[in-house]
Amino acid sequence: MAVSMALAVSNRLQPIAAAFLCLMAMQLVVASCTPEPTPYAARTTILR
């Protein structure tokens, strides 16, 4: 599917299309990662 899309895009726009495909793939990878929960002991206390 990606090959047929790349062939349909003109030569001038191929690097831009590749960059968008990479960005979309990276968004999927980042969205699949779950953030680590911050432990309550890591919070710093403010001393006055």
PDB file of N, CA and C in Angstrom:
ATOM      1  N   MET A   1       0.825  -1.186   0.000  1.00  0.00           N
ATOM      2  CA  MET A   1       0.000   0.000   0.000  1.00  0.00           C
ATOM      3  C   MET A   1       0.873   1.256   0.000  1.00  0.00           C
ATOM      4  N   ALA A   2       1.940   1.271   0.803  1.00  0.00           N
ATOM      5  CA  ALA A   2       2.810   2.442   0.866  1.00  0.00           C
ATOM      6  C   ALA A   2       3.536   2.640  -0.453  1.00  0.00           C
ATOM      7  N   VAL A   3       3.851   1.539  -1.125  1.00  0.00           N
ATOM      8  CA  VAL A   3       4.561   1.644  -2.410  1.00  0.00           C
ATOM      9  C   VAL A   3       3.657   2.274  -3.449  1.00  0.00           C
ATOM     10  N   SER A   4       2.406   1.877  -3.479  1.00  0.00           N
ATOM     11  CA  SER A   4       1.485   2.457  -4.456  1.00  0.00           C
ATOM     12  C   SER A   4       1.229   3.934  -4.164  1.00  0.00           C
ATOM     13  N   MET A   5       1.214   4.309  -2.879  1.00  0.00           N
ATOM     14  CA  MET A   5       1.053   5.720  -2.526  1.00  0.00           C
ATOM     15  C   MET A   5       2.283   6.510  -2.945  1.00  0.00           C
ATOM     16  N   ALA A   6       3.472   5.936  -2.751  1.00  0.00           N
ATOM     17  CA  ALA A   6       4.704   6.630  -3.111  1.00  0.00           C
ATOM     18  C   ALA A   6       4.810   6.816  -4.617  1.00  0.00           C
ATOM     19  N   LEU A   7       4.340   5.854  -5.379  1.00  0.00           N
ATOM     20  CA  LEU A   7       4.394   5.979  -6.832  1.00  0.00           C
ATOM     21  C   LEU A   7       3.400   7.017  -7.337  1.00  0.00           C
ATOM     22  N   ALA A   8       2.313   7.208  -6.604  1.00  0.00           N
ATOM     23  CA  ALA A   8       1.309   8.170  -7.039  1.00  0.00           C
ATOM     24  C   ALA A   8       1.739   9.601  -6.741  1.00  0.00           C
ATOM     25  N   VAL A   9       2.638   9.789  -5.789  1.00  0.00           N
ATOM     26  CA  VAL A   9       3.093  11.128  -5.415  1.00  0.00           C
ATOM     27  C   VAL A   9       4.196  11.562  -6.365  1.00  0.00           C
ATOM     28  N   SER A  10       4.196  12.823  -6.720  1.00  0.00           N
ATOM     29  CA  SER A  10       5.208  13.308  -7.655  1.00  0.00           C
ATOM     30  C   SER A  10       6.594  13.297  -7.008  1.00  0.00           C
ATOM     31  N   ASN A  11       7.616  13.392  -7.825  1.00  0.00           N
ATOM     32  CA  ASN A  11       8.994  13.310  -7.335  1.00  0.00           C
ATOM     33  C   ASN A  11       9.324  14.435  -6.368  1.00  0.00           C
ATOM     34  N   ARG A  12       8.740  15.602  -6.568  1.00  0.00           N
ATOM     35  CA  ARG A  12       9.027  16.727  -5.694  1.00  0.00           C
ATOM     36  C   ARG A  12       8.458  16.526  -4.302  1.00  0.00           C
ATOM     37  N   LEU A  13       7.342  15.839  -4.205  1.00  0.00           N
ATOM     38  CA  LEU A  13       6.673  15.679  -2.922  1.00  0.00           C
ATOM     39  C   LEU A  13       7.027  14.378  -2.210  1.00  0.00           C
ATOM     40  N   GLN A  14       7.835  13.533  -2.811  1.00  0.00           N
ATOM     41  CA  GLN A  14       8.156  12.254  -2.177  1.00  0.00           C
ATOM     42  C   GLN A  14       8.874  12.400  -0.843  1.00  0.00           C
ATOM     43  N   PRO A  15       9.865  13.299  -0.682  1.00  0.00           N
ATOM     44  CA  PRO A  15      10.484  13.432   0.648  1.00  0.00           C
ATOM     45  C   PRO A  15       9.505  13.921   1.701  1.00  0.00           C
ATOM     46  N   ILE A  16       8.596  14.811   1.321  1.00  0.00           N
ATOM     47  CA  ILE A  16       7.603  15.317   2.275  1.00  0.00           C
ATOM     48  C   ILE A  16       6.643  14.202   2.665  1.00  0.00           C
ATOM     49  N   ALA A  17       6.227  13.396   1.689  1.00  0.00           N
ATOM     50  CA  ALA A  17       5.329  12.283   1.988  1.00  0.00           C
ATOM     51  C   ALA A  17       6.015  11.260   2.887  1.00  0.00           C
ATOM     52  N   ALA A  18       7.294  11.008   2.661  1.00  0.00           N
ATOM     53  CA  ALA A  18       8.034  10.069   3.509  1.00  0.00           C
ATOM     54  C   ALA A  18       8.153  10.612   4.928  1.00  0.00           C
ATOM     55  N   ALA A  19       8.359  11.917   5.063  1.00  0.00           N
ATOM     56  CA  ALA A  19       8.456  12.520   6.391  1.00  0.00           C
ATOM     57  C   ALA A  19       7.122  12.394   7.129  1.00  0.00           C
ATOM     58  N   PHE A  20       6.022  12.617   6.445  1.00  0.00           N
ATOM     59  CA  PHE A  20       4.714  12.471   7.081  1.00  0.00           C
ATOM     60  C   PHE A  20       4.454  11.030   7.497  1.00  0.00           C
ATOM     61  N   LEU A  21       4.854  10.076   6.665  1.00  0.00           N
ATOM     62  CA  LEU A  21       4.674   8.678   7.035  1.00  0.00           C
ATOM     63  C   LEU A  21       5.503   8.327   8.268  1.00  0.00           C
ATOM     64  N   CYS A  22       6.726   8.860   8.343  1.00  0.00           N
ATOM     65  CA  CYS A  22       7.563   8.609   9.523  1.00  0.00           C
ATOM     66  C   CYS A  22       6.956   9.252  10.762  1.00  0.00           C
ATOM     67  N   LEU A  23       6.434  10.453  10.622  1.00  0.00           N
ATOM     68  CA  LEU A  23       5.802  11.122  11.765  1.00  0.00           C
ATOM     69  C   LEU A  23       4.581  10.352  12.249  1.00  0.00           C
ATOM     70  N   MET A  24       3.788   9.849  11.315  1.00  0.00           N
ATOM     71  CA  MET A  24       2.601   9.077  11.712  1.00  0.00           C
ATOM     72  C   MET A  24       3.010   7.788  12.408  1.00  0.00           C
ATOM     73  N   ALA A  25       4.064   7.139  11.924  1.00  0.00           N
ATOM     74  CA  ALA A  25       4.531   5.914  12.558  1.00  0.00           C
ATOM     75  C   ALA A  25       5.066   6.205  13.961  1.00  0.00           C
ATOM     76  N   MET A  26       5.791   7.299  14.126  1.00  0.00           N
ATOM     77  CA  MET A  26       6.314   7.653  15.447  1.00  0.00           C
ATOM     78  C   MET A  26       5.196   7.998  16.416  1.00  0.00           C
ATOM     79  N   GLN A  27       4.122   8.629  15.934  1.00  0.00           N
ATOM     80  CA  GLN A  27       2.985   8.928  16.802  1.00  0.00           C
ATOM     81  C   GLN A  27       2.334   7.645  17.286  1.00  0.00           C
ATOM     82  N   LEU A  28       2.258   6.642  16.418  1.00  0.00           N
ATOM     83  CA  LEU A  28       1.680   5.372  16.838  1.00  0.00           C
ATOM     84  C   LEU A  28       2.558   4.696  17.883  1.00  0.00           C
ATOM     85  N   VAL A  29       3.872   4.786  17.712  1.00  0.00           N
ATOM     86  CA  VAL A  29       4.784   4.171  18.680  1.00  0.00           C
ATOM     87  C   VAL A  29       4.692   4.883  20.021  1.00  0.00           C
ATOM     88  N   VAL A  30       4.672   6.204  20.000  1.00  0.00           N
ATOM     89  CA  VAL A  30       4.617   6.968  21.248  1.00  0.00           C
ATOM     90  C   VAL A  30       3.271   6.769  21.935  1.00  0.00           C
ATOM     91  N   ALA A  31       2.202   6.680  21.159  1.00  0.00           N
ATOM     92  CA  ALA A  31       0.874   6.504  21.756  1.00  0.00           C
ATOM     93  C   ALA A  31       0.732   5.125  22.389  1.00  0.00           C
ATOM     94  N   SER A  32       1.483   4.147  21.910  1.00  0.00           N
ATOM     95  CA  SER A  32       1.361   2.808  22.471  1.00  0.00           C
ATOM     96  C   SER A  32       2.144   2.665  23.769  1.00  0.00           C
ATOM     97  N   CYS A  33       3.088   3.581  24.029  1.00  0.00           N
ATOM     98  CA  CYS A  33       3.867   3.533  25.265  1.00  0.00           C
ATOM     99  C   CYS A  33       3.042   4.120  26.408  1.00  0.00           C
ATOM    100  N   THR A  34       3.061   3.440  27.535  1.00  0.00           N
ATOM    101  CA  THR A  34       2.355   3.964  28.696  1.00  0.00           C
ATOM    102  C   THR A  34       3.355   4.703  29.578  1.00  0.00           C
ATOM    103  N   PRO A  35       2.989   5.858  30.089  1.00  0.00           N
ATOM    104  CA  PRO A  35       3.925   6.592  30.939  1.00  0.00           C
ATOM    105  C   PRO A  35       4.117   5.899  32.280  1.00  0.00           C
ATOM    106  N   GLU A  36       5.311   6.017  32.821  1.00  0.00           N
ATOM    107  CA  GLU A  36       5.578   5.407  34.113  1.00  0.00           C
ATOM    108  C   GLU A  36       4.877   6.215  35.204  1.00  0.00           C
ATOM    109  N   PRO A  37       4.236   5.544  36.122  1.00  0.00           N
ATOM    110  CA  PRO A  37       3.607   6.294  37.215  1.00  0.00           C
ATOM    111  C   PRO A  37       4.669   6.866  38.149  1.00  0.00           C
ATOM    112  N   THR A  38       4.466   8.088  38.555  1.00  0.00           N
ATOM    113  CA  THR A  38       5.415   8.737  39.451  1.00  0.00           C
ATOM    114  C   THR A  38       5.091   8.345  40.885  1.00  0.00           C
ATOM    115  N   PRO A  39       6.050   7.794  41.589  1.00  0.00           N
ATOM    116  CA  PRO A  39       5.771   7.436  42.985  1.00  0.00           C
ATOM    117  C   PRO A  39       5.619   8.686  43.846  1.00  0.00           C
ATOM    118  N   TYR A  40       4.817   8.565  44.890  1.00  0.00           N
ATOM    119  CA  TYR A  40       4.570   9.717  45.752  1.00  0.00           C
ATOM    120  C   TYR A  40       5.831  10.130  46.501  1.00  0.00           C
ATOM    121  N   ALA A  41       6.749   9.215  46.719  1.00  0.00           N
ATOM    122  CA  ALA A  41       7.981   9.534  47.449  1.00  0.00           C
ATOM    123  C   ALA A  41       8.903  10.421  46.620  1.00  0.00           C
ATOM    124  N   ALA A  42       8.681  10.491  45.319  1.00  0.00           N
ATOM    125  CA  ALA A  42       9.537  11.300  44.465  1.00  0.00           C
ATOM    126  C   ALA A  42       9.195  12.773  44.550  1.00  0.00           C
ATOM    127  N   ARG A  43       8.073  13.107  45.125  1.00  0.00           N
ATOM    128  CA  ARG A  43       7.700  14.520  45.245  1.00  0.00           C
ATOM    129  C   ARG A  43       8.584  15.189  46.290  1.00  0.00           C
ATOM    130  N   THR A  44       9.020  16.372  45.976  1.00  0.00           N
ATOM    131  CA  THR A  44       9.904  17.069  46.908  1.00  0.00           C
ATOM    132  C   THR A  44       9.081  17.944  47.840  1.00  0.00           C
ATOM    133  N   THR A  45       9.572  18.084  49.028  1.00  0.00           N
ATOM    134  CA  THR A  45       8.898  18.967  50.005  1.00  0.00           C
ATOM    135  C   THR A  45       9.534  20.326  49.960  1.00  0.00           C
ATOM    136  N   ILE A  46       8.741  21.334  50.173  1.00  0.00           N
ATOM    137  CA  ILE A  46       9.229  22.720  50.167  1.00  0.00           C
ATOM    138  C   ILE A  46       9.502  23.117  51.618  1.00  0.00           C
ATOM    139  N   LEU A  47      10.743  23.423  51.902  1.00  0.00           N
ATOM    140  CA  LEU A  47      11.132  23.835  53.263  1.00  0.00           C
ATOM    141  C   LEU A  47      11.177  25.345  53.312  1.00  0.00           C
ATOM    142  N   ARG A  48      10.536  25.906  54.335  1.00  0.00           N
ATOM    143  CA  ARG A  48      10.542  27.376  54.487  1.00  0.00           C
ATOM    144  C   ARG A  48      11.214  27.770  55.750  1.00  0.00           C
TER     145      ARG A  48
END
